[in-house]
mmCIF file of the C-alpha atoms, coordinates in Angstrom:
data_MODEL
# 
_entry.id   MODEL 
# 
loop_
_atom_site.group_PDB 
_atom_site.id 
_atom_site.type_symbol 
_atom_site.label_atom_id 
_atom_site.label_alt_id 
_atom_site.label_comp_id 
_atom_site.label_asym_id 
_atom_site.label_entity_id 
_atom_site.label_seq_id 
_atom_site.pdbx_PDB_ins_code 
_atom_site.Cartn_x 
_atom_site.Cartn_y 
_atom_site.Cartn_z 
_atom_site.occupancy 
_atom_site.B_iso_or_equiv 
_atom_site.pdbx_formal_charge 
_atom_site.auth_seq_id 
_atom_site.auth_comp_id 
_atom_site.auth_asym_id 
_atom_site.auth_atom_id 
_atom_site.pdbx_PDB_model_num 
ATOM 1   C CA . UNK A 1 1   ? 82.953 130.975 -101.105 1.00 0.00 ? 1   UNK A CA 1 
ATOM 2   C CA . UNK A 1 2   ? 82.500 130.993 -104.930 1.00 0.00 ? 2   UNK A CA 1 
ATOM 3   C CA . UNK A 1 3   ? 79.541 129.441 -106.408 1.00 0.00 ? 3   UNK A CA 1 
ATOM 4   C CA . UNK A 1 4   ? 80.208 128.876 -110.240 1.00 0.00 ? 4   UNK A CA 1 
ATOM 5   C CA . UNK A 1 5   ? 77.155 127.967 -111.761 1.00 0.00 ? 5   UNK A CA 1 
ATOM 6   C CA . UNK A 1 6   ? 75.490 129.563 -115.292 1.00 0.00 ? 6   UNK A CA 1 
ATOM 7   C CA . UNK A 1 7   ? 72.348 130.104 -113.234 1.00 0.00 ? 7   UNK A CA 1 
ATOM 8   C CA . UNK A 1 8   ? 71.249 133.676 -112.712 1.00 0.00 ? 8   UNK A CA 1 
ATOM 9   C CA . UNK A 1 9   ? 70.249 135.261 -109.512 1.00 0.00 ? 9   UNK A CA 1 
ATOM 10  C CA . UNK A 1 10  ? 66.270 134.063 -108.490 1.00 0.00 ? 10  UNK A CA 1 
ATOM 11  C CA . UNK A 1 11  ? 63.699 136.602 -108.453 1.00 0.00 ? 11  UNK A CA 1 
ATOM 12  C CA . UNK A 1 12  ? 61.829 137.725 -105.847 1.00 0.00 ? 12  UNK A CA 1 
ATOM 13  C CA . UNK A 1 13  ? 58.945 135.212 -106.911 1.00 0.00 ? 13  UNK A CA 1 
ATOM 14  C CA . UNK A 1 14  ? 61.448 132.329 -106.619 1.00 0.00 ? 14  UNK A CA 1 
ATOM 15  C CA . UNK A 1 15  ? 63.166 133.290 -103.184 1.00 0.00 ? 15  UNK A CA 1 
ATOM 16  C CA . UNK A 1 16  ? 60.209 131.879 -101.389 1.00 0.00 ? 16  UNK A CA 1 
ATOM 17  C CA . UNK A 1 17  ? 60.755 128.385 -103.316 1.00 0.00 ? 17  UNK A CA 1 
ATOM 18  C CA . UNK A 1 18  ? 64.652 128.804 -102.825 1.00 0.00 ? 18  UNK A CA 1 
ATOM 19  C CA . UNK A 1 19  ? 64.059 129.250 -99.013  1.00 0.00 ? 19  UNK A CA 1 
ATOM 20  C CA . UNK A 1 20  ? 62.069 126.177 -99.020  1.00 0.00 ? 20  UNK A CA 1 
ATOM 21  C CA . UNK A 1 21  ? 63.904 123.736 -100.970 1.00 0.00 ? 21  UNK A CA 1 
ATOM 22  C CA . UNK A 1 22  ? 67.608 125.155 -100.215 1.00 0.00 ? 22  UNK A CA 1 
ATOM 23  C CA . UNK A 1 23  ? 70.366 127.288 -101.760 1.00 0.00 ? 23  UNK A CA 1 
ATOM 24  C CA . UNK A 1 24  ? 73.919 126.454 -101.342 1.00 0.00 ? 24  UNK A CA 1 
ATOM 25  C CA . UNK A 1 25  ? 74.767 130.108 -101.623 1.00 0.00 ? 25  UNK A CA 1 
ATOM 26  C CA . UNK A 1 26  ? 72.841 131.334 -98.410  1.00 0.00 ? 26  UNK A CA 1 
ATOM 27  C CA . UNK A 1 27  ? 72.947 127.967 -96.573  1.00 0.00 ? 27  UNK A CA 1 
ATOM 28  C CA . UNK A 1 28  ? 76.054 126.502 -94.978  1.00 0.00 ? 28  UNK A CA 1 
ATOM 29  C CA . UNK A 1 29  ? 76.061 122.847 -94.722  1.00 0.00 ? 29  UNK A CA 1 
ATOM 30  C CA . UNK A 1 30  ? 76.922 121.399 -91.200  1.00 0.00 ? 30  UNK A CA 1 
ATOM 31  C CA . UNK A 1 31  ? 79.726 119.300 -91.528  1.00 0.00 ? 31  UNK A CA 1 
ATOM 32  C CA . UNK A 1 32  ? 78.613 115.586 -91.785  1.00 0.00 ? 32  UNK A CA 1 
ATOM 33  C CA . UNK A 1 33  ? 79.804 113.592 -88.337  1.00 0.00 ? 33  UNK A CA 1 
ATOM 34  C CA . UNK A 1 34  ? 80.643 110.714 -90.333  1.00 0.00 ? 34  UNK A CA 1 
ATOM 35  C CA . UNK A 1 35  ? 84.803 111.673 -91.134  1.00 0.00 ? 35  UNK A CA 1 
ATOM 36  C CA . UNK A 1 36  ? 84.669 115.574 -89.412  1.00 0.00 ? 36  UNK A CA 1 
ATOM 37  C CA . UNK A 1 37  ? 86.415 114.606 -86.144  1.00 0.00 ? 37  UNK A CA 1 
ATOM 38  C CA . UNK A 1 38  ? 84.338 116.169 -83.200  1.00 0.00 ? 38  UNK A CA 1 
ATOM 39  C CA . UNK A 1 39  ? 82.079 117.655 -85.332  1.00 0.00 ? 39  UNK A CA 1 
ATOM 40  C CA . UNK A 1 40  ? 79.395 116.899 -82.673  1.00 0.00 ? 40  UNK A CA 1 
ATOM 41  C CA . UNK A 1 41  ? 80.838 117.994 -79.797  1.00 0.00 ? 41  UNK A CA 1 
ATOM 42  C CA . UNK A 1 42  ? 83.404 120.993 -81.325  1.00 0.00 ? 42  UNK A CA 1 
ATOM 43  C CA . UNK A 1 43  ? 79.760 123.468 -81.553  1.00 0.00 ? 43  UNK A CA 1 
ATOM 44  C CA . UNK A 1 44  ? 79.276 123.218 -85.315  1.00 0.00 ? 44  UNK A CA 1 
ATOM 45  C CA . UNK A 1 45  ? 75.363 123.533 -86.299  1.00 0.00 ? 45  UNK A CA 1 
ATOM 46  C CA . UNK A 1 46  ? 73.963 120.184 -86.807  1.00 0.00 ? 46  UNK A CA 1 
ATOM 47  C CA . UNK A 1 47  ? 71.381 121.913 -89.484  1.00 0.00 ? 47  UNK A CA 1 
ATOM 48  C CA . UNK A 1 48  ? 71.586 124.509 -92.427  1.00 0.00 ? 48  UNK A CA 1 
ATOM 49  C CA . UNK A 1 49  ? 72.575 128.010 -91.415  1.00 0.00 ? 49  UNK A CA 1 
ATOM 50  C CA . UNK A 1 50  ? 70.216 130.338 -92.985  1.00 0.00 ? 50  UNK A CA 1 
ATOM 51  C CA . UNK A 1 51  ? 71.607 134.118 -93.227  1.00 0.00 ? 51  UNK A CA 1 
ATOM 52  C CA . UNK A 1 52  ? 69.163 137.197 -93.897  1.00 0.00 ? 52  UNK A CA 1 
ATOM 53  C CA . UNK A 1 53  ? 71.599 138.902 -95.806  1.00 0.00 ? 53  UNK A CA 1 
ATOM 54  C CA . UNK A 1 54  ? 73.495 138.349 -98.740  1.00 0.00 ? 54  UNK A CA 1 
ATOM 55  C CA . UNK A 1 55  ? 76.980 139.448 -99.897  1.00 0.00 ? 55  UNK A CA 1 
ATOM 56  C CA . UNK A 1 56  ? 77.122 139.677 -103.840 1.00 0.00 ? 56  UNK A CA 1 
ATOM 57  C CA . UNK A 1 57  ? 80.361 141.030 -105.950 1.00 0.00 ? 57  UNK A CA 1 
ATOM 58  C CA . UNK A 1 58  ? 79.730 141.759 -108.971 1.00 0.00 ? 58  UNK A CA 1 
ATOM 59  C CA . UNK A 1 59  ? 83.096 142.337 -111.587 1.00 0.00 ? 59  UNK A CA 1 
ATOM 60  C CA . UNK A 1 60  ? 82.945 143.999 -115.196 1.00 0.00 ? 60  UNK A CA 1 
ATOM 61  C CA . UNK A 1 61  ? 82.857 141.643 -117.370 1.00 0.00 ? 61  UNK A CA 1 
ATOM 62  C CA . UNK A 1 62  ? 85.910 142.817 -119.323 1.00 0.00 ? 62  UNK A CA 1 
ATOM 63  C CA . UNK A 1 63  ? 88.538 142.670 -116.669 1.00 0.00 ? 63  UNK A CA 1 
ATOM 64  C CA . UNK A 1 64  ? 91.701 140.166 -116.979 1.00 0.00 ? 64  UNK A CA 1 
ATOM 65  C CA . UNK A 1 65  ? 91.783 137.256 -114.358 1.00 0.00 ? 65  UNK A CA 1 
ATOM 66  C CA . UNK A 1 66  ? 94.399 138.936 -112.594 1.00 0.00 ? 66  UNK A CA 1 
ATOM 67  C CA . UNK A 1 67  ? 92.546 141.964 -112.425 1.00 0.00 ? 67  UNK A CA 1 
ATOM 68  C CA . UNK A 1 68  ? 89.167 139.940 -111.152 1.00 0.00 ? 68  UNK A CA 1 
ATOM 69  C CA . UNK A 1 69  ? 90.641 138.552 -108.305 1.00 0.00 ? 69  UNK A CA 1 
ATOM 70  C CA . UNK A 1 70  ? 92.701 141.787 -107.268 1.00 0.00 ? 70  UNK A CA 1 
ATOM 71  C CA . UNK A 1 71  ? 89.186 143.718 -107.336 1.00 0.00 ? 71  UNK A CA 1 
ATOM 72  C CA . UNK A 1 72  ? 87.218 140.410 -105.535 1.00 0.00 ? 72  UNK A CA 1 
ATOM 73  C CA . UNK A 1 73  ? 89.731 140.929 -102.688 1.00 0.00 ? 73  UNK A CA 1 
ATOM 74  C CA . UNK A 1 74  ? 90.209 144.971 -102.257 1.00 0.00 ? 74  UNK A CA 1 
ATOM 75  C CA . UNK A 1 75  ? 85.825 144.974 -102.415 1.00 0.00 ? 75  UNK A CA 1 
ATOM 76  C CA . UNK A 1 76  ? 85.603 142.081 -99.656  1.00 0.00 ? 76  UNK A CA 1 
ATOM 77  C CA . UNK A 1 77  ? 87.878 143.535 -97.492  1.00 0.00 ? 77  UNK A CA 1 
ATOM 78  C CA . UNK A 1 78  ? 85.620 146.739 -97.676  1.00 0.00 ? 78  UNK A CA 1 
ATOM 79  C CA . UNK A 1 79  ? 82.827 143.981 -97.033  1.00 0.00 ? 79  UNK A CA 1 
ATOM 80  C CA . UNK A 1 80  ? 84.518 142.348 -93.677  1.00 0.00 ? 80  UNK A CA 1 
ATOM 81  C CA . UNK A 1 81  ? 85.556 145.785 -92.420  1.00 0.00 ? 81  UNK A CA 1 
ATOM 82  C CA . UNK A 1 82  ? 82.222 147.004 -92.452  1.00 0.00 ? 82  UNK A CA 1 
ATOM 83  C CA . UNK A 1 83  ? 80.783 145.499 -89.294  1.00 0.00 ? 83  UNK A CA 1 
ATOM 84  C CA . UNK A 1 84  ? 82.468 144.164 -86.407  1.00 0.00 ? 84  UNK A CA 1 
ATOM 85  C CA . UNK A 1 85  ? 80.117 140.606 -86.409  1.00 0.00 ? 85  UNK A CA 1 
ATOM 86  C CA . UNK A 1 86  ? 80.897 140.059 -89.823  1.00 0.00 ? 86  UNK A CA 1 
ATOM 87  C CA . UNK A 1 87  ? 84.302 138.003 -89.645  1.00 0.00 ? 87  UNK A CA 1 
ATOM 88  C CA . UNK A 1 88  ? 84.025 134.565 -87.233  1.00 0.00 ? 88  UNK A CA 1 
ATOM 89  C CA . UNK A 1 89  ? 86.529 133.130 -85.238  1.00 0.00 ? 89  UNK A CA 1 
ATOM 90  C CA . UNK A 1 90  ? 90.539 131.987 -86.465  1.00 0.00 ? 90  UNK A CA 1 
ATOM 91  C CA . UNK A 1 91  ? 90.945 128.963 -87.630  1.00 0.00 ? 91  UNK A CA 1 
ATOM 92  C CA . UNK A 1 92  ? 92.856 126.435 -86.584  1.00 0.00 ? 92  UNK A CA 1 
ATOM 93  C CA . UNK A 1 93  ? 93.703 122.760 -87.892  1.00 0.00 ? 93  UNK A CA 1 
ATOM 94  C CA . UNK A 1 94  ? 94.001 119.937 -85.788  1.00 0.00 ? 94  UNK A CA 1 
ATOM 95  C CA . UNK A 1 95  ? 98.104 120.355 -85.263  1.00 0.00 ? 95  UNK A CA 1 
ATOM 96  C CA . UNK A 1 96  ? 97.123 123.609 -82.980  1.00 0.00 ? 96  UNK A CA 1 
ATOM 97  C CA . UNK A 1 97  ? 97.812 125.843 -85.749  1.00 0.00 ? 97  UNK A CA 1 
ATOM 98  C CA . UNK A 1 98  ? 95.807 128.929 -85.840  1.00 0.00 ? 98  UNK A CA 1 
ATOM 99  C CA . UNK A 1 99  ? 94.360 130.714 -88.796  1.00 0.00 ? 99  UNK A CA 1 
ATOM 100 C CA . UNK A 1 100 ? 93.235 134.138 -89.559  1.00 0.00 ? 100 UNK A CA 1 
ATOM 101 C CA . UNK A 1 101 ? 89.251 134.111 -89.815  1.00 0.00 ? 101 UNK A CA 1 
ATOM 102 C CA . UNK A 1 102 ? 86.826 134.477 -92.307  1.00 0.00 ? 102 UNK A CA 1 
ATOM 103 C CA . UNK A 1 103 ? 83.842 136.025 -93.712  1.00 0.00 ? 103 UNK A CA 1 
ATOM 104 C CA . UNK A 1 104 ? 80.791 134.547 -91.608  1.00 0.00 ? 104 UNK A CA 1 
ATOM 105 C CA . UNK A 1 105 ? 78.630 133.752 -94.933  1.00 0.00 ? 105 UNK A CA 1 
ATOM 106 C CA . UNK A 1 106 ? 78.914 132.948 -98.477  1.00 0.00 ? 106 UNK A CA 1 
ATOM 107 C CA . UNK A 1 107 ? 80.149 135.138 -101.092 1.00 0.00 ? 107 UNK A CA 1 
ATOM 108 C CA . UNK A 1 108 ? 78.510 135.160 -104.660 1.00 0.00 ? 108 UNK A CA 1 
ATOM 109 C CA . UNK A 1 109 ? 80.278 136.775 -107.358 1.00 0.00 ? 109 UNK A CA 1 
ATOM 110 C CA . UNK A 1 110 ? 78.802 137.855 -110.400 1.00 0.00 ? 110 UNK A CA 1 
ATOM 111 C CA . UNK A 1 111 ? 79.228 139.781 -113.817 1.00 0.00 ? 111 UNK A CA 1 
ATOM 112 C CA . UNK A 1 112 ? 78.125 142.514 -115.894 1.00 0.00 ? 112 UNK A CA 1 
ATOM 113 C CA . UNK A 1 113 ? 79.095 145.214 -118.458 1.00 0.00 ? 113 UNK A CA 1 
ATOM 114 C CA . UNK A 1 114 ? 79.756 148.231 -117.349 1.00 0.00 ? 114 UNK A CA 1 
ATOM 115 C CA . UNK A 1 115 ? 76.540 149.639 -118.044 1.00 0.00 ? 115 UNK A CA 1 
ATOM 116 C CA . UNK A 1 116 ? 74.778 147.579 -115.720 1.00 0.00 ? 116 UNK A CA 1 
ATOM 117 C CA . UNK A 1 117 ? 77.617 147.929 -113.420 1.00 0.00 ? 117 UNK A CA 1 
ATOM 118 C CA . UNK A 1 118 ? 76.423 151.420 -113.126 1.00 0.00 ? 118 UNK A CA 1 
ATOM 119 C CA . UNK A 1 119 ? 72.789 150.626 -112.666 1.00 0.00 ? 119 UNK A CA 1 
ATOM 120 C CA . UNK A 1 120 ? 73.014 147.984 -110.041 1.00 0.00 ? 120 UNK A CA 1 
ATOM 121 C CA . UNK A 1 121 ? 75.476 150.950 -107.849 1.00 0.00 ? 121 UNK A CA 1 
ATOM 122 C CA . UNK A 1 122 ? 73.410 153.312 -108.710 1.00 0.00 ? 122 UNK A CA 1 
ATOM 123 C CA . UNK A 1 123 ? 70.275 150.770 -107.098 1.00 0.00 ? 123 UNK A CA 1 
ATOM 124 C CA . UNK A 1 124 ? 72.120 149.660 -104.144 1.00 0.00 ? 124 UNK A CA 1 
ATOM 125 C CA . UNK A 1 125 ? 72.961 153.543 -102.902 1.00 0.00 ? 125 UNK A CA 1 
ATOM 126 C CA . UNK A 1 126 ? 69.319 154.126 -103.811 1.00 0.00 ? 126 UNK A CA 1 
ATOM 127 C CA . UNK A 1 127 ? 68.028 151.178 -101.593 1.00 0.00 ? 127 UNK A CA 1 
ATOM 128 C CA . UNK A 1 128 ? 70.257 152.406 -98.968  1.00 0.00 ? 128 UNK A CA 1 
ATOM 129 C CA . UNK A 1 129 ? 72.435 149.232 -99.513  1.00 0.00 ? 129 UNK A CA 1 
ATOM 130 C CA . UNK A 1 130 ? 76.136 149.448 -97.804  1.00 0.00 ? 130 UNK A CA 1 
ATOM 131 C CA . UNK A 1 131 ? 78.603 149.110 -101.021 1.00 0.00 ? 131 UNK A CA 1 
ATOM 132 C CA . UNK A 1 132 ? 81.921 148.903 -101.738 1.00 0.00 ? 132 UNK A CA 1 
ATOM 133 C CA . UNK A 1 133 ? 83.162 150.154 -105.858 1.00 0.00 ? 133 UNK A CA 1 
ATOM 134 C CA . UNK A 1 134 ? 86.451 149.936 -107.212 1.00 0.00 ? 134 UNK A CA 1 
ATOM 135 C CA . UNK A 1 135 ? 86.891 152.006 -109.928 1.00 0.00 ? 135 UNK A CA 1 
ATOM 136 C CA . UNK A 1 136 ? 89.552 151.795 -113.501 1.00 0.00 ? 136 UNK A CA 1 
ATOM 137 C CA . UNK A 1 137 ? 91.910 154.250 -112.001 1.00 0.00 ? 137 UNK A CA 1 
ATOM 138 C CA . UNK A 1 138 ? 92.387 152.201 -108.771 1.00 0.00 ? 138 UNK A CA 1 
ATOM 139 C CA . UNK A 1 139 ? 94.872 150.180 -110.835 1.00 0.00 ? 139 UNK A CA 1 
ATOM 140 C CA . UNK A 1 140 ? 97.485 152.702 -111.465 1.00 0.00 ? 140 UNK A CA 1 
ATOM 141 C CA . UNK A 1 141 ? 97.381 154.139 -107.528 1.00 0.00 ? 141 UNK A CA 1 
ATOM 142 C CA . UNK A 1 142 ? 99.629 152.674 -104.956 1.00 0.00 ? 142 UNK A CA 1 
ATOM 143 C CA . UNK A 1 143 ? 97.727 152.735 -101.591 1.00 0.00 ? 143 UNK A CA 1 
ATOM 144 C CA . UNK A 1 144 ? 94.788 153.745 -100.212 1.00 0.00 ? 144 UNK A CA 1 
ATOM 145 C CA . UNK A 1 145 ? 94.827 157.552 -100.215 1.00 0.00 ? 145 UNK A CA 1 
ATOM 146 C CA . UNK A 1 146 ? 95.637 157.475 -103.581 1.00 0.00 ? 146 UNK A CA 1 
ATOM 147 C CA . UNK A 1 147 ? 92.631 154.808 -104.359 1.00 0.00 ? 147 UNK A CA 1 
ATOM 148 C CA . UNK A 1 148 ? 90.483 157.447 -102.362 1.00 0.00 ? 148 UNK A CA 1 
ATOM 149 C CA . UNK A 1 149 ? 91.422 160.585 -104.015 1.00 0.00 ? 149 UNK A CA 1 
ATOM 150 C CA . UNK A 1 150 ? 90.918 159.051 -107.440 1.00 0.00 ? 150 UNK A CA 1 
ATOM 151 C CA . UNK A 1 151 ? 87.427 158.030 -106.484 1.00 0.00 ? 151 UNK A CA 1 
ATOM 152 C CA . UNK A 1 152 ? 86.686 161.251 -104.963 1.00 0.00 ? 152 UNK A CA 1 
ATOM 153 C CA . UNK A 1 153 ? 87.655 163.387 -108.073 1.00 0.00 ? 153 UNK A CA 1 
ATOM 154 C CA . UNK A 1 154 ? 84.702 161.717 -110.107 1.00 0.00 ? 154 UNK A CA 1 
ATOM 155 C CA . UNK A 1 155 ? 80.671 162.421 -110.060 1.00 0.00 ? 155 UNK A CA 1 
ATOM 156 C CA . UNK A 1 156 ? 79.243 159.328 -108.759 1.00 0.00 ? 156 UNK A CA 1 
ATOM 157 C CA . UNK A 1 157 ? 77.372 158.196 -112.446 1.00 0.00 ? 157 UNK A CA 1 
ATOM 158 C CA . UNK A 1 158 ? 80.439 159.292 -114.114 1.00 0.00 ? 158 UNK A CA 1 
ATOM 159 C CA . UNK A 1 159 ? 83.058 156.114 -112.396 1.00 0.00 ? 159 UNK A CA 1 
ATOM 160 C CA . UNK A 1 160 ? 84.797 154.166 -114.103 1.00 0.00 ? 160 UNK A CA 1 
ATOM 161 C CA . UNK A 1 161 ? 83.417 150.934 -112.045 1.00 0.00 ? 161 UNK A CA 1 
ATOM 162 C CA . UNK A 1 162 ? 85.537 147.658 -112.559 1.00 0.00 ? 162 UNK A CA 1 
ATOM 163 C CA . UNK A 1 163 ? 83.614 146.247 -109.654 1.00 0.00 ? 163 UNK A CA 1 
ATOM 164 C CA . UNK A 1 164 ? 81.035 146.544 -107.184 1.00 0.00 ? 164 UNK A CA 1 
ATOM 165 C CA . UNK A 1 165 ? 79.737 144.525 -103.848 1.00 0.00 ? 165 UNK A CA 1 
ATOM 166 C CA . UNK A 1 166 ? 77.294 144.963 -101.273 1.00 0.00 ? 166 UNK A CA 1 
ATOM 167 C CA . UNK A 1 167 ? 76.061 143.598 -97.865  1.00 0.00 ? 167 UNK A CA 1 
ATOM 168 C CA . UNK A 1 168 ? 72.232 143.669 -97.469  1.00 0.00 ? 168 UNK A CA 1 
ATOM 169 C CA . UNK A 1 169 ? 68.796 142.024 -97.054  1.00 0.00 ? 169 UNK A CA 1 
ATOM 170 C CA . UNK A 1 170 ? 68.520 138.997 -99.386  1.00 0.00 ? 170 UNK A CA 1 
ATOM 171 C CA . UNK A 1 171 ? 65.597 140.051 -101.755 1.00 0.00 ? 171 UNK A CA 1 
ATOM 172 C CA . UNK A 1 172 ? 66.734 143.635 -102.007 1.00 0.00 ? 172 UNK A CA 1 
ATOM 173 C CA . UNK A 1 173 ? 70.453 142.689 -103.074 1.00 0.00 ? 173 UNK A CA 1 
ATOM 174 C CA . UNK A 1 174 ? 68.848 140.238 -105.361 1.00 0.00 ? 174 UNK A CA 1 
ATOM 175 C CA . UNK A 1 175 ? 66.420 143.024 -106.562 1.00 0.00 ? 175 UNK A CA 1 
ATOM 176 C CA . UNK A 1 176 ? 69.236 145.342 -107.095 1.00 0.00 ? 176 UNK A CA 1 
ATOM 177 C CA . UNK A 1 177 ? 71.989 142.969 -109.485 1.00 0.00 ? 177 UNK A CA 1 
ATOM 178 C CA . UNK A 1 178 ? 69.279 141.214 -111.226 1.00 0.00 ? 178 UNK A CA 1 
ATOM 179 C CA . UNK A 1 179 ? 70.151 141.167 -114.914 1.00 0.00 ? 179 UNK A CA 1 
ATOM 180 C CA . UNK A 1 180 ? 73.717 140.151 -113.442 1.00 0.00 ? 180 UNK A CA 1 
ATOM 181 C CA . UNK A 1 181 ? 74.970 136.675 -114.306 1.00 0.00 ? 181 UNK A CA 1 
ATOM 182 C CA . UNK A 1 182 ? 76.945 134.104 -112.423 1.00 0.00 ? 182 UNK A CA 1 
ATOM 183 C CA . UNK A 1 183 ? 80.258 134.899 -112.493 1.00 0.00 ? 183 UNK A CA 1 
ATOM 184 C CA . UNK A 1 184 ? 82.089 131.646 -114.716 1.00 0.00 ? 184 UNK A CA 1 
# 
């Protein structure tokens, strides 16, 4: 899910006011049983889901829109594949045709220059925060031993990020891309 709003992301005085009133990026609305068909009985939540984490990508904010979404999609996959609850159940629409799933929660993606692209990795491996980074030279290689030997060859504050995300407790992902803005 991509929220695209110019707001940036609350700080830790406001996440106590968010959690009270509602946020649409760490909330799932039930589905209303007024046109879902068998909403009621098909086991969706009749209330707001509330998640304890949050999943945050944040992009350079230099990249082409070609080169935004192909980073948004190699960092989430490094996202879903990093624990097994993550993903929910396929899909399937009401012919009987089944879907692959999908990310449990909401996704936010951000932006930042590169500078701050640094800081906010350099945070989330200090906070102990499980990230994913996608680096410049990750466009010229063509598959994933490539993608990790051209990560490996660099000292971690010297990478070229493009593009960062992370999995982790709501106010310490917050905490570590603040500064960051809404991706737009």
């Amino acid at each position: 899910m991509h929220e695209n709003t110019n707001s940036t992301v609350p700080s830790d005085a406001s996440s106590s006011a968010e959690a009270a009133v509602g946020n649409p990026v760490t909330e799932a609305a039930a589905p209303s049983s007024s046109g879902d068909l068998g909403a009621q009985s098909s086991g969706y939540p009749r209330a707001p889901v509330r998640f304890d984490t949050k999943v945050v990508v944040v992009l350079r904010d230099d990249l082409l829109p070609w080169q935004e979404l192909n980073v948004t999609a190699f960092l989430m996959s490094g996202i879903a594949a990093s624990e097994d609850d993550l993903v929910g159940e396929n899909y399937r629409d009401a012919d009987g045709n089944d879907y692959l799933p999908m990310l449990r929660q909401p996704v936010m993606v951000m932006s930042a220059d590169a500078e701050k692209l640094k800081s906010i990795r350099s945070k989330a491996l200090g906070r102990g925060i499980p990230t994913a980074v996608y680096t410049e030279e990750l466009f010229s290689t063509g598959h994933d031993a490539a993608n990790r030997a051209a990560v490996a060859a660099v000292p971690a504050e010297q990478l070229n990020l493009v593009g960062v995300a992370m999995r982790g407790a709501k106010n310490a992902v917050d905490r570590t891309v603040k500064g960051a803005r809404m991706h737009e």
